[in-house]
């Protein structure tokens, strides 16, 4: 099963005249945006930039294979970088206008790089979420905020770049980077936006519905080409643009978010017939859950959730590799010290999310077993208004409880004597718990 690396090997002796620029080429440049190029690529829009082959040499000399754990520097990206540096079609490209910002006070993680293909063509690639907790928190802010800090920076970057450079532009990004590409491109003035050739969001969150219906987005819509794997989760967040290309992946679950798992056929991705049931159910779970909450509730939930993690001394995923049990215990300790009101709110919304996921999964099972008496374990789903409708599912079973599609925000997983385990119970061994009971 061929992937992006196989394509780069196959095309390494082809120029862009032999094989015109395509979405696989742009994906490779987009993945390159995840690598740390601080002090190696100029930030100025007007500078000439550094050739890809020279950048590869400078990168190797600077880092000498010493990278922090859980960083964005993966084996696949390093192998890809080497192929790009050797390829006839890529090695002469010049990288410039590199920006990498991490601002804790603004809760912003933002990075972008541009490549000059020739005098008239530039490819701009926005980086997705890195391994910082702030970056992940900012992603979830998109569920309720009109504009997150990274989106504002992306818009300002494109305005400055396109306003100062001649020619035409391809805009892309993977994960959150694809959302930034989509958002920033749709917010440009008409005279700048008309110079964008194509926008490629790779498994990226969409936009809020009102953004997709705005005149500025509609002028761009036919140039937007979203690409998602068949089990996409990230790419289904918010409202997805039309004409999504669904592609096959050689892995499962959330690992399909890794674009090196996407299968290719010639100069394009190998198409998948449809999204998986799991992708659709997770999408409906998140949309149902967020729709049931106010903006204030969502903000408080994410502030508390990520705040506990950062207060425990975890600012990057790599921090979990140092004394992980101690950090988990610290998170649990901090949670128990929360005021009762905040602790109850965090618990309530967490359980509502789990409850919603179970319910939508159960609906899917019943749809697939319409003519049997098969029954799954039931949760208590009878409660008064207000109610929350689960979108997109129809009741096809006579014996199905009529109000099963009602979910109240105050509803928990009401199983007899059910309790979520205490962190300390998980961290203590069986013998420790037995001694405590005695």
Tab-separated table of C-alpha atoms in Angstrom:
chain	number	residue	atom	x	y	z
A	1	UNK	CA	0.000	0.000	0.000
A	2	UNK	CA	1.778	3.111	-1.273
A	3	UNK	CA	1.875	6.274	0.812
A	4	UNK	CA	3.332	9.783	0.558
A	5	UNK	CA	6.922	8.573	0.933
A	6	UNK	CA	6.454	6.142	-1.948
A	7	UNK	CA	5.127	8.948	-4.120
A	8	UNK	CA	8.155	11.124	-3.332
A	9	UNK	CA	10.510	8.296	-4.290
A	10	UNK	CA	8.634	7.699	-7.526
A	11	UNK	CA	8.578	11.376	-8.530
A	12	UNK	CA	12.086	12.352	-7.387
A	13	UNK	CA	13.452	12.730	-10.949
A	14	UNK	CA	10.434	14.662	-12.281
A	15	UNK	CA	10.337	18.436	-12.517
A	16	UNK	CA	7.075	20.348	-12.177
A	17	UNK	CA	7.051	20.519	-15.966
A	18	UNK	CA	7.191	16.719	-16.186
A	19	UNK	CA	4.624	16.206	-13.432
A	20	UNK	CA	2.593	19.304	-12.527
A	21	UNK	CA	2.175	20.345	-8.900
A	22	UNK	CA	-0.540	18.297	-7.199
A	23	UNK	CA	-2.156	17.761	-3.789
A	24	UNK	CA	0.475	15.161	-2.798
A	25	UNK	CA	3.287	17.666	-3.391
A	26	UNK	CA	1.450	20.230	-1.294
A	27	UNK	CA	0.847	17.684	1.476
A	28	UNK	CA	4.599	16.986	1.619
A	29	UNK	CA	5.356	20.700	2.013
A	30	UNK	CA	2.587	20.914	4.614
A	31	UNK	CA	4.106	18.090	6.671
A	32	UNK	CA	7.483	19.855	6.466
A	33	UNK	CA	5.907	22.795	8.314
A	34	UNK	CA	5.866	20.692	11.505
A	35	UNK	CA	9.670	20.729	11.770
A	36	UNK	CA	11.389	23.397	13.919
A	37	UNK	CA	13.143	25.844	11.600
A	38	UNK	CA	13.868	28.621	14.105
A	39	UNK	CA	16.990	30.573	13.037
A	40	UNK	CA	17.185	28.467	9.853
A	41	UNK	CA	14.446	30.071	7.727
A	42	UNK	CA	14.042	33.867	7.509
A	43	UNK	CA	10.851	35.369	8.914
A	44	UNK	CA	10.758	38.347	6.571
A	45	UNK	CA	8.297	38.275	3.667
A	46	UNK	CA	10.714	40.009	1.321
A	47	UNK	CA	13.834	37.903	1.883
A	48	UNK	CA	15.001	35.502	-0.795
A	49	UNK	CA	14.744	32.463	1.464
A	50	UNK	CA	16.796	29.286	1.778
A	51	UNK	CA	16.801	26.366	-0.664
A	52	UNK	CA	15.287	23.105	0.579
A	53	UNK	CA	18.509	21.155	0.002
A	54	UNK	CA	20.514	23.746	1.958
A	55	UNK	CA	17.870	23.837	4.683
A	56	UNK	CA	18.189	20.063	5.115
A	57	UNK	CA	21.945	20.396	5.644
A	58	UNK	CA	21.515	23.264	8.117
A	59	UNK	CA	18.805	21.355	9.985
A	60	UNK	CA	20.978	18.245	10.347
A	61	UNK	CA	23.937	20.314	11.539
A	62	UNK	CA	21.856	22.171	14.136
A	63	UNK	CA	20.035	19.237	15.729
A	64	UNK	CA	22.332	16.274	15.007
A	65	UNK	CA	19.445	13.851	15.623
A	66	UNK	CA	18.854	15.201	19.149
A	67	UNK	CA	15.146	15.879	19.502
A	68	UNK	CA	12.884	15.956	22.573
A	69	UNK	CA	10.459	13.049	23.058
A	70	UNK	CA	6.955	13.486	21.643
A	71	UNK	CA	8.155	16.359	19.466
A	72	UNK	CA	6.778	16.923	15.985
A	73	UNK	CA	10.024	15.552	14.560
A	74	UNK	CA	9.016	12.038	13.525
A	75	UNK	CA	10.881	9.391	11.550
A	76	UNK	CA	8.451	9.782	8.668
A	77	UNK	CA	8.959	13.545	8.510
A	78	UNK	CA	12.740	13.199	8.634
A	79	UNK	CA	12.653	10.602	5.850
A	80	UNK	CA	10.388	12.885	3.842
A	81	UNK	CA	12.706	15.865	4.394
A	82	UNK	CA	15.624	13.878	3.005
A	83	UNK	CA	13.599	12.891	-0.064
A	84	UNK	CA	12.535	16.489	-0.665
A	85	UNK	CA	16.133	17.703	-0.404
A	86	UNK	CA	17.197	15.207	-3.072
A	87	UNK	CA	14.215	15.508	-5.414
A	88	UNK	CA	14.557	17.412	-8.662
A	89	UNK	CA	11.148	19.039	-8.189
A	90	UNK	CA	11.708	20.184	-4.590
A	91	UNK	CA	15.368	20.805	-3.797
A	92	UNK	CA	15.508	24.224	-5.472
A	93	UNK	CA	12.378	25.575	-3.721
A	94	UNK	CA	13.073	28.399	-1.309
A	95	UNK	CA	11.584	28.491	2.180
A	96	UNK	CA	10.874	31.886	3.725
A	97	UNK	CA	8.446	33.824	5.949
A	98	UNK	CA	8.712	31.268	8.764
A	99	UNK	CA	6.829	32.151	11.945
A	100	UNK	CA	6.612	30.057	15.122
A	101	UNK	CA	4.745	31.620	18.041
A	102	UNK	CA	3.864	30.172	21.422
A	103	UNK	CA	2.236	32.677	23.768
A	104	UNK	CA	0.935	31.294	27.038
A	105	UNK	CA	-0.788	34.512	28.114
A	106	UNK	CA	-2.773	34.647	24.856
A	107	UNK	CA	-3.244	30.868	24.828
A	108	UNK	CA	-1.887	30.793	21.291
A	109	UNK	CA	0.159	28.262	19.313
A	110	UNK	CA	0.803	29.355	15.745
A	111	UNK	CA	3.336	28.422	13.070
A	112	UNK	CA	3.529	28.841	9.305
A	113	UNK	CA	6.050	28.682	6.469
A	114	UNK	CA	5.989	29.646	2.786
A	115	UNK	CA	7.831	28.204	-0.203
A	116	UNK	CA	8.626	29.988	-3.430
A	117	UNK	CA	8.176	27.537	-6.314
A	118	UNK	CA	9.023	30.095	-8.990
A	119	UNK	CA	8.688	33.825	-9.541
A	120	UNK	CA	4.929	33.579	-9.828
A	121	UNK	CA	3.934	30.779	-7.424
A	122	UNK	CA	4.072	30.497	-3.622
A	123	UNK	CA	2.805	27.688	-1.382
A	124	UNK	CA	1.932	28.704	2.196
A	125	UNK	CA	1.537	25.936	4.794
A	126	UNK	CA	0.118	26.362	8.293
A	127	UNK	CA	1.282	23.980	11.006
A	128	UNK	CA	-1.264	21.963	12.929
A	129	UNK	CA	-1.405	21.425	16.675
A	130	UNK	CA	1.999	20.699	18.186
A	131	UNK	CA	2.739	18.892	21.454
A	132	UNK	CA	1.928	21.888	23.682
A	133	UNK	CA	-1.094	21.739	25.984
A	134	UNK	CA	-1.942	25.320	24.999
A	135	UNK	CA	-2.135	24.192	21.384
A	136	UNK	CA	-4.631	21.473	22.264
A	137	UNK	CA	-6.655	23.846	24.418
A	138	UNK	CA	-6.820	26.346	21.575
A	139	UNK	CA	-8.237	23.628	19.313
A	140	UNK	CA	-11.177	23.090	21.641
A	141	UNK	CA	-11.717	26.846	21.911
A	142	UNK	CA	-12.752	26.698	18.254
A	143	UNK	CA	-15.955	24.909	19.273
A	144	UNK	CA	-17.401	28.097	20.737
A	145	UNK	CA	-15.138	31.087	19.947
A	146	UNK	CA	-15.764	33.245	16.886
A	147	UNK	CA	-12.018	33.699	16.374
A	148	UNK	CA	-9.174	32.070	18.273
A	149	UNK	CA	-5.803	33.874	18.533
A	150	UNK	CA	-4.121	31.597	15.977
A	151	UNK	CA	-6.837	32.356	13.419
A	152	UNK	CA	-6.285	36.078	13.877
A	153	UNK	CA	-2.532	35.593	13.363
A	154	UNK	CA	-3.149	33.469	10.254
A	155	UNK	CA	-5.340	36.152	8.713
A	156	UNK	CA	-2.747	38.865	9.420
A	157	UNK	CA	0.020	36.661	7.998
A	158	UNK	CA	-1.790	36.076	4.695
A	159	UNK	CA	-2.716	39.742	4.387
A	160	UNK	CA	0.928	40.724	4.816
A	161	UNK	CA	2.324	38.001	2.568
A	162	UNK	CA	-0.068	38.309	-0.369
A	163	UNK	CA	-0.039	42.079	-0.069
A	164	UNK	CA	3.757	42.207	-0.378
A	165	UNK	CA	4.450	39.433	-2.893
A	166	UNK	CA	3.517	39.156	-6.568
A	167	UNK	CA	2.052	36.030	-8.087
A	168	UNK	CA	-0.452	33.344	-7.160
A	169	UNK	CA	-0.811	31.251	-4.015
A	170	UNK	CA	-1.655	27.773	-2.792
A	171	UNK	CA	-2.729	27.719	0.876
A	172	UNK	CA	-2.712	24.541	2.959
A	173	UNK	CA	-2.542	23.076	6.432
A	174	UNK	CA	-2.928	19.801	8.304
A	175	UNK	CA	-5.177	19.448	11.366
A	176	UNK	CA	-5.609	22.857	13.021
A	177	UNK	CA	-3.307	24.241	10.328
A	178	UNK	CA	-5.937	23.369	7.731
A	179	UNK	CA	-8.526	25.289	9.706
A	180	UNK	CA	-6.173	28.288	9.818
A	181	UNK	CA	-5.660	28.056	6.048
A	182	UNK	CA	-9.412	27.897	5.483
A	183	UNK	CA	-10.279	30.662	7.938
A	184	UNK	CA	-7.554	33.103	6.884
A	185	UNK	CA	-8.209	32.630	3.155
A	186	UNK	CA	-11.929	33.230	3.616
A	187	UNK	CA	-11.330	36.474	5.534
A	188	UNK	CA	-9.166	38.197	2.925
A	189	UNK	CA	-10.272	41.201	0.922
A	190	UNK	CA	-11.485	40.312	-2.560
A	191	UNK	CA	-8.409	41.700	-4.365
A	192	UNK	CA	-6.132	39.460	-2.273
A	193	UNK	CA	-8.414	36.444	-2.220
A	194	UNK	CA	-8.671	36.298	-6.009
A	195	UNK	CA	-4.932	35.508	-6.170
A	196	UNK	CA	-5.423	32.241	-4.270
A	197	UNK	CA	-5.433	29.280	-6.647
A	198	UNK	CA	-6.446	26.484	-4.237
A	199	UNK	CA	-6.885	25.843	-0.509
A	200	UNK	CA	-6.082	22.354	0.830
A	201	UNK	CA	-7.216	21.552	4.404
A	202	UNK	CA	-5.888	18.065	5.261
A	203	UNK	CA	-8.058	16.365	7.931
A	204	UNK	CA	-8.784	19.771	9.407
A	205	UNK	CA	-11.676	21.156	11.452
A	206	UNK	CA	-14.144	23.125	9.357
A	207	UNK	CA	-15.666	26.486	10.202
A	208	UNK	CA	-18.720	27.700	12.052
A	209	UNK	CA	-21.825	27.605	9.885
A	210	UNK	CA	-22.133	31.367	9.613
A	211	UNK	CA	-18.560	31.588	8.276
A	212	UNK	CA	-19.359	29.012	5.578
A	213	UNK	CA	-22.395	31.071	4.586
A	214	UNK	CA	-20.547	34.400	4.466
A	215	UNK	CA	-20.088	36.144	1.075
A	216	UNK	CA	-16.294	36.125	1.420
A	217	UNK	CA	-16.220	32.350	1.925
A	218	UNK	CA	-18.679	31.683	-0.893
A	219	UNK	CA	-16.367	33.526	-3.295
A	220	UNK	CA	-13.628	31.060	-2.314
A	221	UNK	CA	-15.696	27.884	-1.932
A	222	UNK	CA	-15.016	26.301	-5.332
A	223	UNK	CA	-11.256	26.539	-4.666
A	224	UNK	CA	-11.434	24.729	-1.307
A	225	UNK	CA	-10.551	21.015	-1.416
A	226	UNK	CA	-10.839	19.328	2.014
A	227	UNK	CA	-9.285	15.868	2.335
A	228	UNK	CA	-10.080	13.497	5.221
A	229	UNK	CA	-9.456	9.792	5.977
A	230	UNK	CA	-12.421	7.435	6.235
A	231	UNK	CA	-12.313	7.356	10.047
A	232	UNK	CA	-11.781	11.088	10.461
A	233	UNK	CA	-12.442	12.686	13.837
A	234	UNK	CA	-10.507	15.970	13.713
A	235	UNK	CA	-11.639	16.691	10.160
A	236	UNK	CA	-15.281	16.387	11.189
A	237	UNK	CA	-15.142	19.078	13.868
A	238	UNK	CA	-17.343	22.153	13.325
A	239	UNK	CA	-19.067	22.388	9.915
A	240	UNK	CA	-17.216	20.631	7.106
A	241	UNK	CA	-17.071	22.367	3.699
A	242	UNK	CA	-18.717	20.729	0.697
A	243	UNK	CA	-16.968	18.379	-1.718
A	244	UNK	CA	-14.844	16.578	0.859
A	245	UNK	CA	-12.496	13.951	-0.571
A	246	UNK	CA	-12.553	10.808	1.607
A	247	UNK	CA	-9.383	8.730	1.341
A	248	UNK	CA	-8.297	5.286	2.460
A	249	UNK	CA	-5.838	4.810	5.300
A	250	UNK	CA	-3.680	1.796	6.152
A	251	UNK	CA	-4.275	2.162	9.890
A	252	UNK	CA	-7.247	2.444	12.271
A	253	UNK	CA	-8.949	4.899	14.605
A	254	UNK	CA	-7.354	8.214	15.503
A	255	UNK	CA	-4.075	7.067	13.934
A	256	UNK	CA	-5.675	7.834	10.576
A	257	UNK	CA	-5.067	11.505	11.359
A	258	UNK	CA	-1.407	10.823	10.462
A	259	UNK	CA	-1.241	11.658	6.765
A	260	UNK	CA	1.579	9.172	6.110
A	261	UNK	CA	-1.049	6.456	6.622
A	262	UNK	CA	-3.115	7.690	3.688
A	263	UNK	CA	-2.944	5.467	0.633
A	264	UNK	CA	-2.109	6.949	-2.751
A	265	UNK	CA	-2.762	5.969	-6.324
A	266	UNK	CA	-0.653	7.733	-8.957
A	267	UNK	CA	-0.744	11.478	-8.321
A	268	UNK	CA	-3.756	11.357	-6.021
A	269	UNK	CA	-5.098	9.657	-2.922
A	270	UNK	CA	-6.866	6.319	-3.082
A	271	UNK	CA	-10.560	7.068	-2.546
A	272	UNK	CA	-12.634	5.470	0.205
A	273	UNK	CA	-16.336	4.826	-0.466
A	274	UNK	CA	-17.592	6.599	2.660
A	275	UNK	CA	-16.843	7.615	6.217
A	276	UNK	CA	-16.928	4.841	8.802
A	277	UNK	CA	-19.796	4.502	11.240
A	278	UNK	CA	-17.407	5.297	14.083
A	279	UNK	CA	-16.388	8.588	12.459
A	280	UNK	CA	-20.017	9.608	12.036
A	281	UNK	CA	-20.907	8.651	15.606
A	282	UNK	CA	-17.974	10.500	17.174
A	283	UNK	CA	-18.856	13.539	15.079
A	284	UNK	CA	-22.477	13.457	16.255
A	285	UNK	CA	-21.366	12.914	19.846
A	286	UNK	CA	-19.189	16.032	19.889
A	287	UNK	CA	-21.757	18.154	18.071
A	288	UNK	CA	-24.573	16.975	20.344
A	289	UNK	CA	-22.498	17.556	23.477
A	290	UNK	CA	-21.355	21.061	22.504
A	291	UNK	CA	-24.865	22.001	21.356
A	292	UNK	CA	-26.214	21.108	24.806
A	293	UNK	CA	-23.922	23.581	26.553
A	294	UNK	CA	-23.615	27.344	26.626
A	295	UNK	CA	-20.446	29.136	25.536
A	296	UNK	CA	-19.780	29.941	29.194
A	297	UNK	CA	-20.058	26.268	30.195
A	298	UNK	CA	-17.726	25.163	27.406
A	299	UNK	CA	-15.176	27.820	28.276
A	300	UNK	CA	-15.254	26.952	31.974
A	301	UNK	CA	-14.983	23.224	31.249
A	302	UNK	CA	-11.941	23.585	28.983
A	303	UNK	CA	-10.323	26.134	31.307
A	304	UNK	CA	-10.688	23.739	34.235
A	305	UNK	CA	-9.677	20.619	32.318
A	306	UNK	CA	-6.538	22.033	30.722
A	307	UNK	CA	-5.843	24.229	33.747
A	308	UNK	CA	-5.485	21.145	35.961
A	309	UNK	CA	-3.028	19.636	33.495
A	310	UNK	CA	-0.855	22.752	33.299
A	311	UNK	CA	-0.969	23.382	37.055
A	312	UNK	CA	0.436	19.886	37.483
A	313	UNK	CA	3.527	21.020	35.576
A	314	UNK	CA	2.563	19.592	32.193
A	315	UNK	CA	3.046	22.157	29.434
A	316	UNK	CA	3.978	19.672	26.703
A	317	UNK	CA	3.121	16.042	26.084
A	318	UNK	CA	6.818	15.322	26.587
A	319	UNK	CA	6.448	16.412	30.225
A	320	UNK	CA	4.412	13.266	30.863
A	321	UNK	CA	7.528	11.172	30.278
A	322	UNK	CA	9.092	12.575	33.461
A	323	UNK	CA	7.560	11.084	36.640
A	324	UNK	CA	4.226	10.312	34.929
A	325	UNK	CA	2.573	8.692	37.965
A	326	UNK	CA	3.521	11.642	40.128
A	327	UNK	CA	1.979	14.056	37.633
A	328	UNK	CA	-1.242	12.048	37.420
A	329	UNK	CA	-1.458	12.039	41.197
A	330	UNK	CA	-0.905	15.795	41.198
A	331	UNK	CA	-3.760	16.277	38.721
A	332	UNK	CA	-6.003	14.194	40.969
A	333	UNK	CA	-4.936	16.188	44.036
A	334	UNK	CA	-5.658	19.488	42.285
A	335	UNK	CA	-9.042	18.208	41.136
A	336	UNK	CA	-10.007	17.343	44.699
A	337	UNK	CA	-9.028	20.833	45.839
A	338	UNK	CA	-11.404	22.511	43.404
A	339	UNK	CA	-14.376	24.315	44.956
A	340	UNK	CA	-17.400	22.023	45.095
A	341	UNK	CA	-19.253	23.974	42.407
A	342	UNK	CA	-16.388	23.709	39.903
A	343	UNK	CA	-15.695	20.053	40.698
A	344	UNK	CA	-19.357	19.149	40.211
A	345	UNK	CA	-19.503	21.046	36.919
A	346	UNK	CA	-16.371	19.294	35.606
A	347	UNK	CA	-17.764	15.910	36.631
A	348	UNK	CA	-21.216	16.616	35.220
A	349	UNK	CA	-20.043	17.682	31.772
A	350	UNK	CA	-17.514	14.844	31.551
A	351	UNK	CA	-20.210	12.299	32.307
A	352	UNK	CA	-22.618	13.954	29.894
A	353	UNK	CA	-20.024	13.541	27.131
A	354	UNK	CA	-19.598	9.833	27.928
A	355	UNK	CA	-23.349	9.367	28.237
A	356	UNK	CA	-23.961	11.047	24.873
A	357	UNK	CA	-21.319	8.877	23.188
A	358	UNK	CA	-22.903	5.696	24.582
A	359	UNK	CA	-26.367	6.740	23.539
A	360	UNK	CA	-25.400	7.530	19.943
A	361	UNK	CA	-23.488	4.252	19.703
A	362	UNK	CA	-26.585	2.454	21.006
A	363	UNK	CA	-28.776	4.191	18.425
A	364	UNK	CA	-26.463	2.930	15.693
A	365	UNK	CA	-26.675	-0.640	16.986
A	366	UNK	CA	-30.463	-0.530	17.001
A	367	UNK	CA	-30.537	0.797	13.449
A	368	UNK	CA	-28.491	-2.189	12.306
A	369	UNK	CA	-30.659	-4.688	14.225
A	370	UNK	CA	-34.200	-3.544	13.377
A	371	UNK	CA	-35.821	-6.980	13.217
A	372	UNK	CA	-34.464	-8.675	16.314
A	373	UNK	CA	-35.280	-8.664	19.988
A	374	UNK	CA	-31.629	-8.094	20.862
A	375	UNK	CA	-31.247	-5.688	23.761
A	376	UNK	CA	-28.193	-3.910	25.108
A	377	UNK	CA	-27.627	-2.693	28.678
A	378	UNK	CA	-29.853	0.295	29.274
A	379	UNK	CA	-29.085	3.531	31.043
A	380	UNK	CA	-31.849	5.563	32.623
A	381	UNK	CA	-32.729	7.978	29.839
A	382	UNK	CA	-36.075	9.269	31.129
A	383	UNK	CA	-36.026	12.800	32.396
A	384	UNK	CA	-37.972	16.034	32.035
A	385	UNK	CA	-37.457	18.921	29.626
A	386	UNK	CA	-35.385	20.698	28.510
A	387	UNK	CA	-34.331	18.038	26.052
A	388	UNK	CA	-31.525	17.653	23.567
A	389	UNK	CA	-32.139	16.080	20.176
A	390	UNK	CA	-29.510	13.783	18.763
A	391	UNK	CA	-29.277	14.770	15.067
A	392	UNK	CA	-29.376	12.378	12.160
A	393	UNK	CA	-30.681	9.208	13.786
A	394	UNK	CA	-34.146	7.735	13.151
A	395	UNK	CA	-36.102	5.421	15.410
A	396	UNK	CA	-36.681	2.227	13.412
A	397	UNK	CA	-37.477	-0.151	16.285
A	398	UNK	CA	-41.002	-0.627	17.646
A	399	UNK	CA	-39.840	-1.616	21.106
A	400	UNK	CA	-37.484	1.332	21.274
A	401	UNK	CA	-38.305	3.813	24.046
A	402	UNK	CA	-39.867	6.849	22.385
A	403	UNK	CA	-37.971	9.447	24.361
A	404	UNK	CA	-34.573	7.730	24.077
A	405	UNK	CA	-33.331	10.658	22.012
A	406	UNK	CA	-33.707	13.065	24.930
A	407	UNK	CA	-30.556	13.910	26.817
A	408	UNK	CA	-30.635	16.339	29.699
A	409	UNK	CA	-27.435	18.174	30.710
A	410	UNK	CA	-27.911	17.056	34.314
A	411	UNK	CA	-28.107	13.373	33.366
A	412	UNK	CA	-25.260	11.118	34.503
A	413	UNK	CA	-24.462	7.486	33.825
A	414	UNK	CA	-27.087	6.082	36.177
A	415	UNK	CA	-25.993	2.515	36.588
A	416	UNK	CA	-26.602	0.829	39.939
A	417	UNK	CA	-23.839	1.834	42.361
A	418	UNK	CA	-21.673	3.031	39.451
A	419	UNK	CA	-18.630	5.080	40.433
A	420	UNK	CA	-15.753	6.449	38.445
A	421	UNK	CA	-12.553	5.097	40.026
A	422	UNK	CA	-10.353	7.373	42.068
A	423	UNK	CA	-6.925	8.034	40.514
A	424	UNK	CA	-5.260	6.745	43.687
A	425	UNK	CA	-7.168	3.451	43.404
A	426	UNK	CA	-5.745	3.046	39.932
A	427	UNK	CA	-2.223	3.935	41.013
A	428	UNK	CA	-2.190	1.642	44.040
A	429	UNK	CA	-1.553	-2.016	43.350
A	430	UNK	CA	-4.102	-4.725	44.269
A	431	UNK	CA	-2.156	-5.652	47.407
A	432	UNK	CA	-2.178	-2.025	48.587
A	433	UNK	CA	-5.944	-1.821	48.221
A	434	UNK	CA	-6.409	-5.126	50.027
A	435	UNK	CA	-4.267	-3.914	52.937
A	436	UNK	CA	-6.297	-0.731	53.108
A	437	UNK	CA	-9.565	-2.673	53.249
A	438	UNK	CA	-8.219	-4.840	56.095
